[in-house]
mmCIF file with all atom_site columns, C-alpha atoms in Angstrom:
data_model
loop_
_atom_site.group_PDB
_atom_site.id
_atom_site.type_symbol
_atom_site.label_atom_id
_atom_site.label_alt_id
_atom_site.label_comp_id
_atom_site.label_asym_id
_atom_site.label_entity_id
_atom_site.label_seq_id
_atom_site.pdbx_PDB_ins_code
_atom_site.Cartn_x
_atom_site.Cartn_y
_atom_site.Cartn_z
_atom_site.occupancy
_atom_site.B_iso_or_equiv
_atom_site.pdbx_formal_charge
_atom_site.auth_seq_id
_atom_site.auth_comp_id
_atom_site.auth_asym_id
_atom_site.auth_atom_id
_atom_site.pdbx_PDB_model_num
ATOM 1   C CA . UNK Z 1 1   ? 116.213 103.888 186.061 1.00 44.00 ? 142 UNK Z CA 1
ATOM 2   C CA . UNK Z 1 2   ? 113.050 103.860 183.731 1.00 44.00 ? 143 UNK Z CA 1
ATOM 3   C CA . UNK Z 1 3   ? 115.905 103.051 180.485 1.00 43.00 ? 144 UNK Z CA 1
ATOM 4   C CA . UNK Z 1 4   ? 116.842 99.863  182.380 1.00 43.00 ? 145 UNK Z CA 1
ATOM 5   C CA . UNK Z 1 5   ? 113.346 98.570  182.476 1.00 44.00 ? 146 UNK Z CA 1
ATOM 6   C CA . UNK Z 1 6   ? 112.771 99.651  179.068 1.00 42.00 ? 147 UNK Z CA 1
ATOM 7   C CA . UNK Z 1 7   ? 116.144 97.346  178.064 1.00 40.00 ? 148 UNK Z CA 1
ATOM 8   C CA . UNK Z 1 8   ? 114.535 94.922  180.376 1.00 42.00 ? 149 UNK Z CA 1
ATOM 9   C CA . UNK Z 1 9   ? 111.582 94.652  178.445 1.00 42.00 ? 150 UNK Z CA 1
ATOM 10  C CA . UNK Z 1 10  ? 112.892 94.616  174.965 1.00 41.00 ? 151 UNK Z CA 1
ATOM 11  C CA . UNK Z 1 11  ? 114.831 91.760  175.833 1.00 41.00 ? 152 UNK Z CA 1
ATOM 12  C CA . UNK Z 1 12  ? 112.210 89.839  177.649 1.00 40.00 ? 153 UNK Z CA 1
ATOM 13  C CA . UNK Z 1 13  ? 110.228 90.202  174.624 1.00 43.00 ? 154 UNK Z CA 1
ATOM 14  C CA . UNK Z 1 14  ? 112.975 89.220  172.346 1.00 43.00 ? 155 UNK Z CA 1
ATOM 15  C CA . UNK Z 1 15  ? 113.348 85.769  174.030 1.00 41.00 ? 156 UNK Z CA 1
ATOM 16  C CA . UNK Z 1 16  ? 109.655 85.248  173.896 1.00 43.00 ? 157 UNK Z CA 1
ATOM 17  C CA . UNK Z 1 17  ? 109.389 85.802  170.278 1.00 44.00 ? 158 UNK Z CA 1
ATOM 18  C CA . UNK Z 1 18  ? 112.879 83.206  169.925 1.00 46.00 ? 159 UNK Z CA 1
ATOM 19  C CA . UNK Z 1 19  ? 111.261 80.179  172.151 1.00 45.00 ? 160 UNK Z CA 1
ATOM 20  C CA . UNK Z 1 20  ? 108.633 79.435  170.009 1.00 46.00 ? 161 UNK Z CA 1
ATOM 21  C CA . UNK Z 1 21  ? 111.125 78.370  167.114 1.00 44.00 ? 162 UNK Z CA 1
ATOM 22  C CA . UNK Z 1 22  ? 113.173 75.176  168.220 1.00 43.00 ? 163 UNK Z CA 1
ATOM 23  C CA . UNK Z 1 23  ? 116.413 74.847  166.269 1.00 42.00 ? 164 UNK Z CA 1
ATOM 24  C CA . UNK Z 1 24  ? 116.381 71.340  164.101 1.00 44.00 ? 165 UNK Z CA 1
ATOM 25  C CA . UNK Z 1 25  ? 119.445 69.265  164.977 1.00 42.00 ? 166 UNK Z CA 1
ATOM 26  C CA . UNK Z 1 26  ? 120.795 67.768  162.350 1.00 44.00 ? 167 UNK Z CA 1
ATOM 27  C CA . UNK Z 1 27  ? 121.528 63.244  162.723 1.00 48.00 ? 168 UNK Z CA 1
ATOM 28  C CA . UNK Z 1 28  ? 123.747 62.862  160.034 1.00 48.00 ? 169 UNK Z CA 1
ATOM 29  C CA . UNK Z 1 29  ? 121.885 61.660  157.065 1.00 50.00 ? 170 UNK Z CA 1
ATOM 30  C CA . UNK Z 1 30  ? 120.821 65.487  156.010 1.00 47.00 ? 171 UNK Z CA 1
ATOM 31  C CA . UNK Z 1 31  ? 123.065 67.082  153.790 1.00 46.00 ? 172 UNK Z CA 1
ATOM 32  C CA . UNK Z 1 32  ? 123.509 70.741  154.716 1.00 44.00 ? 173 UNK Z CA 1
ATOM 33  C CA . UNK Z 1 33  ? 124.247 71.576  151.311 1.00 47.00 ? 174 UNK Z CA 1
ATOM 34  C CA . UNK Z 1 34  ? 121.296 70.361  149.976 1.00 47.00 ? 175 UNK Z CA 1
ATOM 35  C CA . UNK Z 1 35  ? 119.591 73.609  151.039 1.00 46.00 ? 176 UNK Z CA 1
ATOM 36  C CA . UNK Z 1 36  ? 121.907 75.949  148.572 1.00 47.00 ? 177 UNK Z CA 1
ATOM 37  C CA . UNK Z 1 37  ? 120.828 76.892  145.446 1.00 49.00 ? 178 UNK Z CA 1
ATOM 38  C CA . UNK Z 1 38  ? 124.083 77.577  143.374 1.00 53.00 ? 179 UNK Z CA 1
ATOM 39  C CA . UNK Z 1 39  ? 123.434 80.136  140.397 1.00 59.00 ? 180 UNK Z CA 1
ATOM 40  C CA . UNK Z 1 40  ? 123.822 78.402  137.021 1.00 73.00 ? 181 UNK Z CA 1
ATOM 41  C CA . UNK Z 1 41  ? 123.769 81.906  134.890 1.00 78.00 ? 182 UNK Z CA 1
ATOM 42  C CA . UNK Z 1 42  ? 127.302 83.562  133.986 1.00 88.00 ? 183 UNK Z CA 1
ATOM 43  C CA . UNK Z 1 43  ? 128.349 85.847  131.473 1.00 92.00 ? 184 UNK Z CA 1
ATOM 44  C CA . UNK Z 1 44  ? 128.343 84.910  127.687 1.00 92.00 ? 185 UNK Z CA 1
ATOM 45  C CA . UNK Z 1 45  ? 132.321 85.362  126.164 1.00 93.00 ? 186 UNK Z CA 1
ATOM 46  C CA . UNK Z 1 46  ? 130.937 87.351  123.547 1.00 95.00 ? 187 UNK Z CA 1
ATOM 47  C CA . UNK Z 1 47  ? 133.319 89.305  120.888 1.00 96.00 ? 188 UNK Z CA 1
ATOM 48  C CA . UNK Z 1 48  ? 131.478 92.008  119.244 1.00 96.00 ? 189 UNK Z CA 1
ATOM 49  C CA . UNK Z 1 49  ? 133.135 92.570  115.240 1.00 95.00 ? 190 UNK Z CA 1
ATOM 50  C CA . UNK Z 1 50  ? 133.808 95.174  113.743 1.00 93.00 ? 191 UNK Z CA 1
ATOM 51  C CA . UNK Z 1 51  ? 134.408 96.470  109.886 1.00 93.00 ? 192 UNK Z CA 1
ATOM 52  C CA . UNK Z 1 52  ? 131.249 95.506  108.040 1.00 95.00 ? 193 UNK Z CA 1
ATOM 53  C CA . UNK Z 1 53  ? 127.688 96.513  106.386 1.00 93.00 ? 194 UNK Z CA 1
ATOM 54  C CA . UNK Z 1 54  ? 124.149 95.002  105.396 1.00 94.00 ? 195 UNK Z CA 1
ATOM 55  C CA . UNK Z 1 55  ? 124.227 94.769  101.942 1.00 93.00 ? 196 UNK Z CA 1
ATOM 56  C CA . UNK Z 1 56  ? 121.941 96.448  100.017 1.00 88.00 ? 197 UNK Z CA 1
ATOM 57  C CA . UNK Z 1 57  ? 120.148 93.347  99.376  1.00 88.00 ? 198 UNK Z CA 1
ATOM 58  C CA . UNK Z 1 58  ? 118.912 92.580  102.455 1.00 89.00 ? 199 UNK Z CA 1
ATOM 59  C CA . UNK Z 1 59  ? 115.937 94.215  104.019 1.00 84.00 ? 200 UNK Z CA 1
ATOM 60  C CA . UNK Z 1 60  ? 115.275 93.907  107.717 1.00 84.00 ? 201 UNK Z CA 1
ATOM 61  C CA . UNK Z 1 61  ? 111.958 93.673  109.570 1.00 78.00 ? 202 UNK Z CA 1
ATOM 62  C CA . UNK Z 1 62  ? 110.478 96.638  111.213 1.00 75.00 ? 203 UNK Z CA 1
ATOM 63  C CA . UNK Z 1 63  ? 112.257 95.840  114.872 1.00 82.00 ? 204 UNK Z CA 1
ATOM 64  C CA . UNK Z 1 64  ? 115.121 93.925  115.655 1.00 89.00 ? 205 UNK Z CA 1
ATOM 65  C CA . UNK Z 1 65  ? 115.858 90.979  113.478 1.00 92.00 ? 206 UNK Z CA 1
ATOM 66  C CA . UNK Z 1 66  ? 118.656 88.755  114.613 1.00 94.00 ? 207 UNK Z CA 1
ATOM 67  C CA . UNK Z 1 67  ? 120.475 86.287  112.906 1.00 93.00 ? 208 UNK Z CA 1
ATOM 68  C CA . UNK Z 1 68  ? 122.509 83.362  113.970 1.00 94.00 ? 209 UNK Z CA 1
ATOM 69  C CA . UNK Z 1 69  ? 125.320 82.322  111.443 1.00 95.00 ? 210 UNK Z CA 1
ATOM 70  C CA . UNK Z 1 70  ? 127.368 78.992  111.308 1.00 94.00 ? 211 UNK Z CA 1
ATOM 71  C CA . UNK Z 1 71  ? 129.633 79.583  108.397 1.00 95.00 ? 212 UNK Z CA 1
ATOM 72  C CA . UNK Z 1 72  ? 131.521 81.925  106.083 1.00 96.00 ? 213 UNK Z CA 1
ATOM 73  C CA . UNK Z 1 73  ? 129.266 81.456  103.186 1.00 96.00 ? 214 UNK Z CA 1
ATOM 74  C CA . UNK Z 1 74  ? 126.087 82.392  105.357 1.00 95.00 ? 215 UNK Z CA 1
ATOM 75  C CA . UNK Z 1 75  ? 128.503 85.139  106.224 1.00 97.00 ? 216 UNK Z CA 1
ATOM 76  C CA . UNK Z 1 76  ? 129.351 86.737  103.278 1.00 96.00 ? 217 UNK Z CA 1
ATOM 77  C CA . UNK Z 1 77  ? 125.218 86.926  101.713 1.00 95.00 ? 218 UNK Z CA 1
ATOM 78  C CA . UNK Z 1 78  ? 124.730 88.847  104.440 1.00 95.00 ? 219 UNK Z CA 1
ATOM 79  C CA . UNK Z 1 79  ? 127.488 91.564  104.873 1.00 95.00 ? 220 UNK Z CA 1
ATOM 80  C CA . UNK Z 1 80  ? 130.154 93.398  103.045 1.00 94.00 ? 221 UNK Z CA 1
ATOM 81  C CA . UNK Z 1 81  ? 133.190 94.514  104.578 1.00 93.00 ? 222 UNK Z CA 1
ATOM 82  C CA . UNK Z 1 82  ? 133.480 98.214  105.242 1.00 90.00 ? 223 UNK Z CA 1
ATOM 83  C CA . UNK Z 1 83  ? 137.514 98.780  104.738 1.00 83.00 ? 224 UNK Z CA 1
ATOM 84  C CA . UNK Z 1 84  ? 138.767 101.972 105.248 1.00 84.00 ? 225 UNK Z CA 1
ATOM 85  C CA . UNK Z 1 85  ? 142.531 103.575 105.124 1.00 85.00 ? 226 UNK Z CA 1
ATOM 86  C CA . UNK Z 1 86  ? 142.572 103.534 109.284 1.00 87.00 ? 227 UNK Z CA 1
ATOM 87  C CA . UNK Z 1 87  ? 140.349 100.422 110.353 1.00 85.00 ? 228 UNK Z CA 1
ATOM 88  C CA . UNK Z 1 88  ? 140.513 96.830  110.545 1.00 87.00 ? 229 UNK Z CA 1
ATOM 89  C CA . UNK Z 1 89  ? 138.131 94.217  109.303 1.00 90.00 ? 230 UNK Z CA 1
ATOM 90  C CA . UNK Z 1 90  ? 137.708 91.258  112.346 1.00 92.00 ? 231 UNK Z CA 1
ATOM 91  C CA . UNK Z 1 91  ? 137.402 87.842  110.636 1.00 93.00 ? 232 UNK Z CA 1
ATOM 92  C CA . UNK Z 1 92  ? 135.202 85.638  112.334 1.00 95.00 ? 233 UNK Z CA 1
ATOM 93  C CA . UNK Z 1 93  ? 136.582 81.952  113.494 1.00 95.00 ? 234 UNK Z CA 1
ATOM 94  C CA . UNK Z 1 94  ? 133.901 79.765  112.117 1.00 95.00 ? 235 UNK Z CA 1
ATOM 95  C CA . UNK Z 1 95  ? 135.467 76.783  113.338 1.00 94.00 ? 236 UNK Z CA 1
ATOM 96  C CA . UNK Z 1 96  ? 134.909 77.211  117.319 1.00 94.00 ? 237 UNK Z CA 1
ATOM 97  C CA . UNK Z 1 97  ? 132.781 80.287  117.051 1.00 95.00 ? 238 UNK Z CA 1
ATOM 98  C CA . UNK Z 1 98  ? 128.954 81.762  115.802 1.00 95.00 ? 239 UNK Z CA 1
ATOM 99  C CA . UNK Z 1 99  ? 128.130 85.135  114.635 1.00 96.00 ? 240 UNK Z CA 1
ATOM 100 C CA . UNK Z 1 100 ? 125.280 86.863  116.285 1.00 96.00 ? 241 UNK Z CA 1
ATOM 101 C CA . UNK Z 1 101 ? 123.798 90.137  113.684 1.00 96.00 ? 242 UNK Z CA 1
ATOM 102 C CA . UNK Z 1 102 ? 121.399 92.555  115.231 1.00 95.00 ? 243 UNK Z CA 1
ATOM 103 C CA . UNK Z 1 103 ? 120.224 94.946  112.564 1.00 95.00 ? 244 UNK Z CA 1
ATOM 104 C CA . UNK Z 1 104 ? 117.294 97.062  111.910 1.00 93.00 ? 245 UNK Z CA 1
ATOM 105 C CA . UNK Z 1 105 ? 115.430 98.892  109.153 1.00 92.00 ? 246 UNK Z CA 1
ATOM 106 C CA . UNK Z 1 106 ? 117.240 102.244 107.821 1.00 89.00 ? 247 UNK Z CA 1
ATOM 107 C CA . UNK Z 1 107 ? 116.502 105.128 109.653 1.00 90.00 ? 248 UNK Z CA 1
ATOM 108 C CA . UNK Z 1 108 ? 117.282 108.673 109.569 1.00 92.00 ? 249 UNK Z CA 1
ATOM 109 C CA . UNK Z 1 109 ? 118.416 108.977 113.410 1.00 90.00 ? 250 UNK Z CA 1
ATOM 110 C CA . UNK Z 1 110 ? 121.756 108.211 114.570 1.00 87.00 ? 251 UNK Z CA 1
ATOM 111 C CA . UNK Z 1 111 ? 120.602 104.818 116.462 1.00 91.00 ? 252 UNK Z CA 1
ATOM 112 C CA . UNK Z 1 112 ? 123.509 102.190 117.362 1.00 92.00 ? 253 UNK Z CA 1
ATOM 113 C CA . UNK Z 1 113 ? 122.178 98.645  118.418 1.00 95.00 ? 254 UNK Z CA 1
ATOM 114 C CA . UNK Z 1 114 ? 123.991 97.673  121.886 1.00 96.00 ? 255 UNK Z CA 1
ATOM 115 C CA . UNK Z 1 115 ? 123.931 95.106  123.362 1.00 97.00 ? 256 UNK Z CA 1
ATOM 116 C CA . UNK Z 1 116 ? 122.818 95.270  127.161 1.00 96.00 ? 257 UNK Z CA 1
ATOM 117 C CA . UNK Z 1 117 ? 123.719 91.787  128.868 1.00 95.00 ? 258 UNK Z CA 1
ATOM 118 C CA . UNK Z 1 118 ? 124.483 88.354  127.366 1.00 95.00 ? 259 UNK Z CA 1
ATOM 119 C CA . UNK Z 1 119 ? 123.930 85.400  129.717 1.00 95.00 ? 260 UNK Z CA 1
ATOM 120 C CA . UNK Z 1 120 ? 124.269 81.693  129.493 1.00 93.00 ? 261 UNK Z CA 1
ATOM 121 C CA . UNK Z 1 121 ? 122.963 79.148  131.939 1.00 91.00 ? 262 UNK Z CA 1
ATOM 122 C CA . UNK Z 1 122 ? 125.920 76.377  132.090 1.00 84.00 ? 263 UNK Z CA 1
ATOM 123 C CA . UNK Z 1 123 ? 123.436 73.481  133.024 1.00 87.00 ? 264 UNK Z CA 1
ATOM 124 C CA . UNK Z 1 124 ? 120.989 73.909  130.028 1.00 88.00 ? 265 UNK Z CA 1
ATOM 125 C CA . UNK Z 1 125 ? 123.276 75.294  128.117 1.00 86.00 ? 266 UNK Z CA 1
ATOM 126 C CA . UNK Z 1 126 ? 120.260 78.195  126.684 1.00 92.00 ? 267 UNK Z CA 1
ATOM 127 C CA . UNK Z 1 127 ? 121.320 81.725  126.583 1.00 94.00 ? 268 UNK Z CA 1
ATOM 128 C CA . UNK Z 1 128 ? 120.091 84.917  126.807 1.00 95.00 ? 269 UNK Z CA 1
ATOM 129 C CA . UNK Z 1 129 ? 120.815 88.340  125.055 1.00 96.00 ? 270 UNK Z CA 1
ATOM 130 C CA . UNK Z 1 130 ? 119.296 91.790  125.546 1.00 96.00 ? 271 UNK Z CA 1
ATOM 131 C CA . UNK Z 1 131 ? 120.084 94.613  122.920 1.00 96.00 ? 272 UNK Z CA 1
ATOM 132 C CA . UNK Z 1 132 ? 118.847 97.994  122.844 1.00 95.00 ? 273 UNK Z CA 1
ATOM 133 C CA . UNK Z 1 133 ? 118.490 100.575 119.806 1.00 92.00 ? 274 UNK Z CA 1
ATOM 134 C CA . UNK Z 1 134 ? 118.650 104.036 121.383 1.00 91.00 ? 275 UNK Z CA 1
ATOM 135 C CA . UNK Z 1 135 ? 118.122 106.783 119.044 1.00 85.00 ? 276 UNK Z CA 1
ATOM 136 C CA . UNK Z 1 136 ? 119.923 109.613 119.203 1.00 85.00 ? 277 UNK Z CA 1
ATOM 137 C CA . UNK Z 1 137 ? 119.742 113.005 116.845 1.00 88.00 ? 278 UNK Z CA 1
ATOM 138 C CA . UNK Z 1 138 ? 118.180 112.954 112.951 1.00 91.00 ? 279 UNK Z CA 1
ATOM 139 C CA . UNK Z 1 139 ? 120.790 113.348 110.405 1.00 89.00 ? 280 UNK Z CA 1
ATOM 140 C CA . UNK Z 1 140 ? 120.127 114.241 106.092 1.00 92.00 ? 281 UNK Z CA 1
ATOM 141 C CA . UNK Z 1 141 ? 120.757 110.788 106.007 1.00 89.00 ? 282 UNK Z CA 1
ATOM 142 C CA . UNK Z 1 142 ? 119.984 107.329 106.632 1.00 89.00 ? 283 UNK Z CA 1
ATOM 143 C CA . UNK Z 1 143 ? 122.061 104.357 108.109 1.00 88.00 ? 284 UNK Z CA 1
ATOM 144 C CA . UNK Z 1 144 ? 120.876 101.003 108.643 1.00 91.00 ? 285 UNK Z CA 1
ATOM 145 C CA . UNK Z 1 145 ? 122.257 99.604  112.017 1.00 93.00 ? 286 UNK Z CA 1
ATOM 146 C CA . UNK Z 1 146 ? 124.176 96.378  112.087 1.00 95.00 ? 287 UNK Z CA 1
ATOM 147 C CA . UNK Z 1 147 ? 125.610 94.647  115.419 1.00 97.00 ? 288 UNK Z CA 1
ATOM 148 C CA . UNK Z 1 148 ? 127.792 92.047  115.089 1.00 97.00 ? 289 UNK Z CA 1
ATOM 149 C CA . UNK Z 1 149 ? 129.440 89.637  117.711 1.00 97.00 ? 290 UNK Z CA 1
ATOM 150 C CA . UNK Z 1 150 ? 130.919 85.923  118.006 1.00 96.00 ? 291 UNK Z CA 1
ATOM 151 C CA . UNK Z 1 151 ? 129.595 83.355  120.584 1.00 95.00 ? 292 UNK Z CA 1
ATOM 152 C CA . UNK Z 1 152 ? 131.618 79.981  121.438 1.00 92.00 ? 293 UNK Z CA 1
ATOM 153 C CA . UNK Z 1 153 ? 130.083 77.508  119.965 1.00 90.00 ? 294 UNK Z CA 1
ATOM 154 C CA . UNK Z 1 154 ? 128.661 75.227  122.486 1.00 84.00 ? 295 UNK Z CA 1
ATOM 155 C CA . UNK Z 1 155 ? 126.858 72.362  121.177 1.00 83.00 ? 296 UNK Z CA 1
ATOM 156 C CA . UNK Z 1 156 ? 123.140 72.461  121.032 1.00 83.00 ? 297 UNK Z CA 1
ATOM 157 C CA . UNK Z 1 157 ? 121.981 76.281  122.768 1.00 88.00 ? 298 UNK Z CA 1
ATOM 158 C CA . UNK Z 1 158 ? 118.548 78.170  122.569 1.00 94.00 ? 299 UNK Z CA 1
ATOM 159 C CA . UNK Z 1 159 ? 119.242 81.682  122.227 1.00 95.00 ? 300 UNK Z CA 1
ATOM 160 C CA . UNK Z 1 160 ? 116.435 84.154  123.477 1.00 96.00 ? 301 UNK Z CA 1
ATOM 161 C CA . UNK Z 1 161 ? 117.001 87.362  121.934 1.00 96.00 ? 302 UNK Z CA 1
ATOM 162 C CA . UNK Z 1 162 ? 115.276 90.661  123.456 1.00 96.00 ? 303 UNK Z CA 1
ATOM 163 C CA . UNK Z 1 163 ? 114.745 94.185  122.873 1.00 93.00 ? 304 UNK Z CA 1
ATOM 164 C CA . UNK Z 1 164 ? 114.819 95.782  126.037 1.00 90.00 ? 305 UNK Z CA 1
ATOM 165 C CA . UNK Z 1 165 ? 112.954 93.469  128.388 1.00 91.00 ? 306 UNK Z CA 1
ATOM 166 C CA . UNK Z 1 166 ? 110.581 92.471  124.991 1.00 94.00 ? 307 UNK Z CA 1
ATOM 167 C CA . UNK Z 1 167 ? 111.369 88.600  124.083 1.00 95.00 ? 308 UNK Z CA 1
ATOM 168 C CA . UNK Z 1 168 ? 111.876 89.264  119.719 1.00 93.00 ? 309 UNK Z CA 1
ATOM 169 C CA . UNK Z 1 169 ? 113.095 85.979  118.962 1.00 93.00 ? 310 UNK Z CA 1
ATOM 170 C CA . UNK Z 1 170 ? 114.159 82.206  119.762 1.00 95.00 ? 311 UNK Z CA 1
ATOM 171 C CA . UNK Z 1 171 ? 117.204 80.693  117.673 1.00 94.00 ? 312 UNK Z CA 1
ATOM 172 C CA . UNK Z 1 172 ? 118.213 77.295  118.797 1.00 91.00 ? 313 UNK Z CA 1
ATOM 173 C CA . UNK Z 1 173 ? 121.485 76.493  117.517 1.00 85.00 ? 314 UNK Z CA 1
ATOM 174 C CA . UNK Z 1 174 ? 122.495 72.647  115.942 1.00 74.00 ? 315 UNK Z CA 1
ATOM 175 C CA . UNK Z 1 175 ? 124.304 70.040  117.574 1.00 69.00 ? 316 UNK Z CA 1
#
């Protein structure tokens, strides 16, 4: 007996707490859609490469340093390729793609760049990319750690490049 009035009363006070809020009708000049936000971000096709090096030329900045590259002679002053008996060396389609490098000062631990997420929003056409540089044991020698990837090219973009959640840098691509 004393659980029905306890039912009784949970439900009285769940209709007092719904009358206060009347529901809007709509007349027919709202657009129920209107209300939706649709999510403009989706995943970046990106390619990572393989089969190169920084040459010895080049020294990086003491984080992250990112580059953005257009064309094969950009390309080539900037890595080396890195042939071996067993691998292969990915060649880069200049004509519909770009080249994203990550790289990094030497270093003595075994650190690979990665990257963590690549987004692009397909209404402003800017993009996002988080990598990460996670050391891992010290070796007798050094390496100096190179990322490399293709992006479509996409007409004018704004790339925000990140280190962890850390904005590093702000390439905006030509039209």
């Amino acid at each position: 007996m004393r659980i029905h009035h306890i039912t009784a009363a949970a439900c009285l006070a769940a209709l007092t707490a719904c009358s206060g809020s009347t529901p809007k009708a709509m007349d027919g000049n709202q657009d129920s859609a209107m209300n939706i936000q649709a999510d403009n971000k989706g995943n970046m096709d990106v390619q990572p490469i393989s089969g190169y090096f920084v040459k010895n030329s080049i020294q990086p900045a003491d984080s992250l340093t990112f580059w953005l590259i257009d064309n094969q002679q950009s390309f080539d002053s900037l890595f080396g390729m890195a042939k071996t008996m067993n691998n292969t060396i990915d060649k880069p389609d200049f004509g519909t793609r770009l080249v994203v490098a990550a790289t990094m000062p030497a270093t003595y631990y075994g650190t690979q760049i990665q990257l963590e997420s690549a987004t692009i929003d397909n209404v402003s056409n800017n993009a996002e990319m988080h990598f990460v540089a996670p050391a891992k044991t010290k070796n007798s020698y050094s390496v100096l750690p190179l990322w490399l990837g293709t992006i479509p090219k996409t007409g004018k973009t704004t790339i925000k490049f990140y280190t962890g959640d850390q904005l590093t840098a702000t390439i905006t691509t030509p039209e």
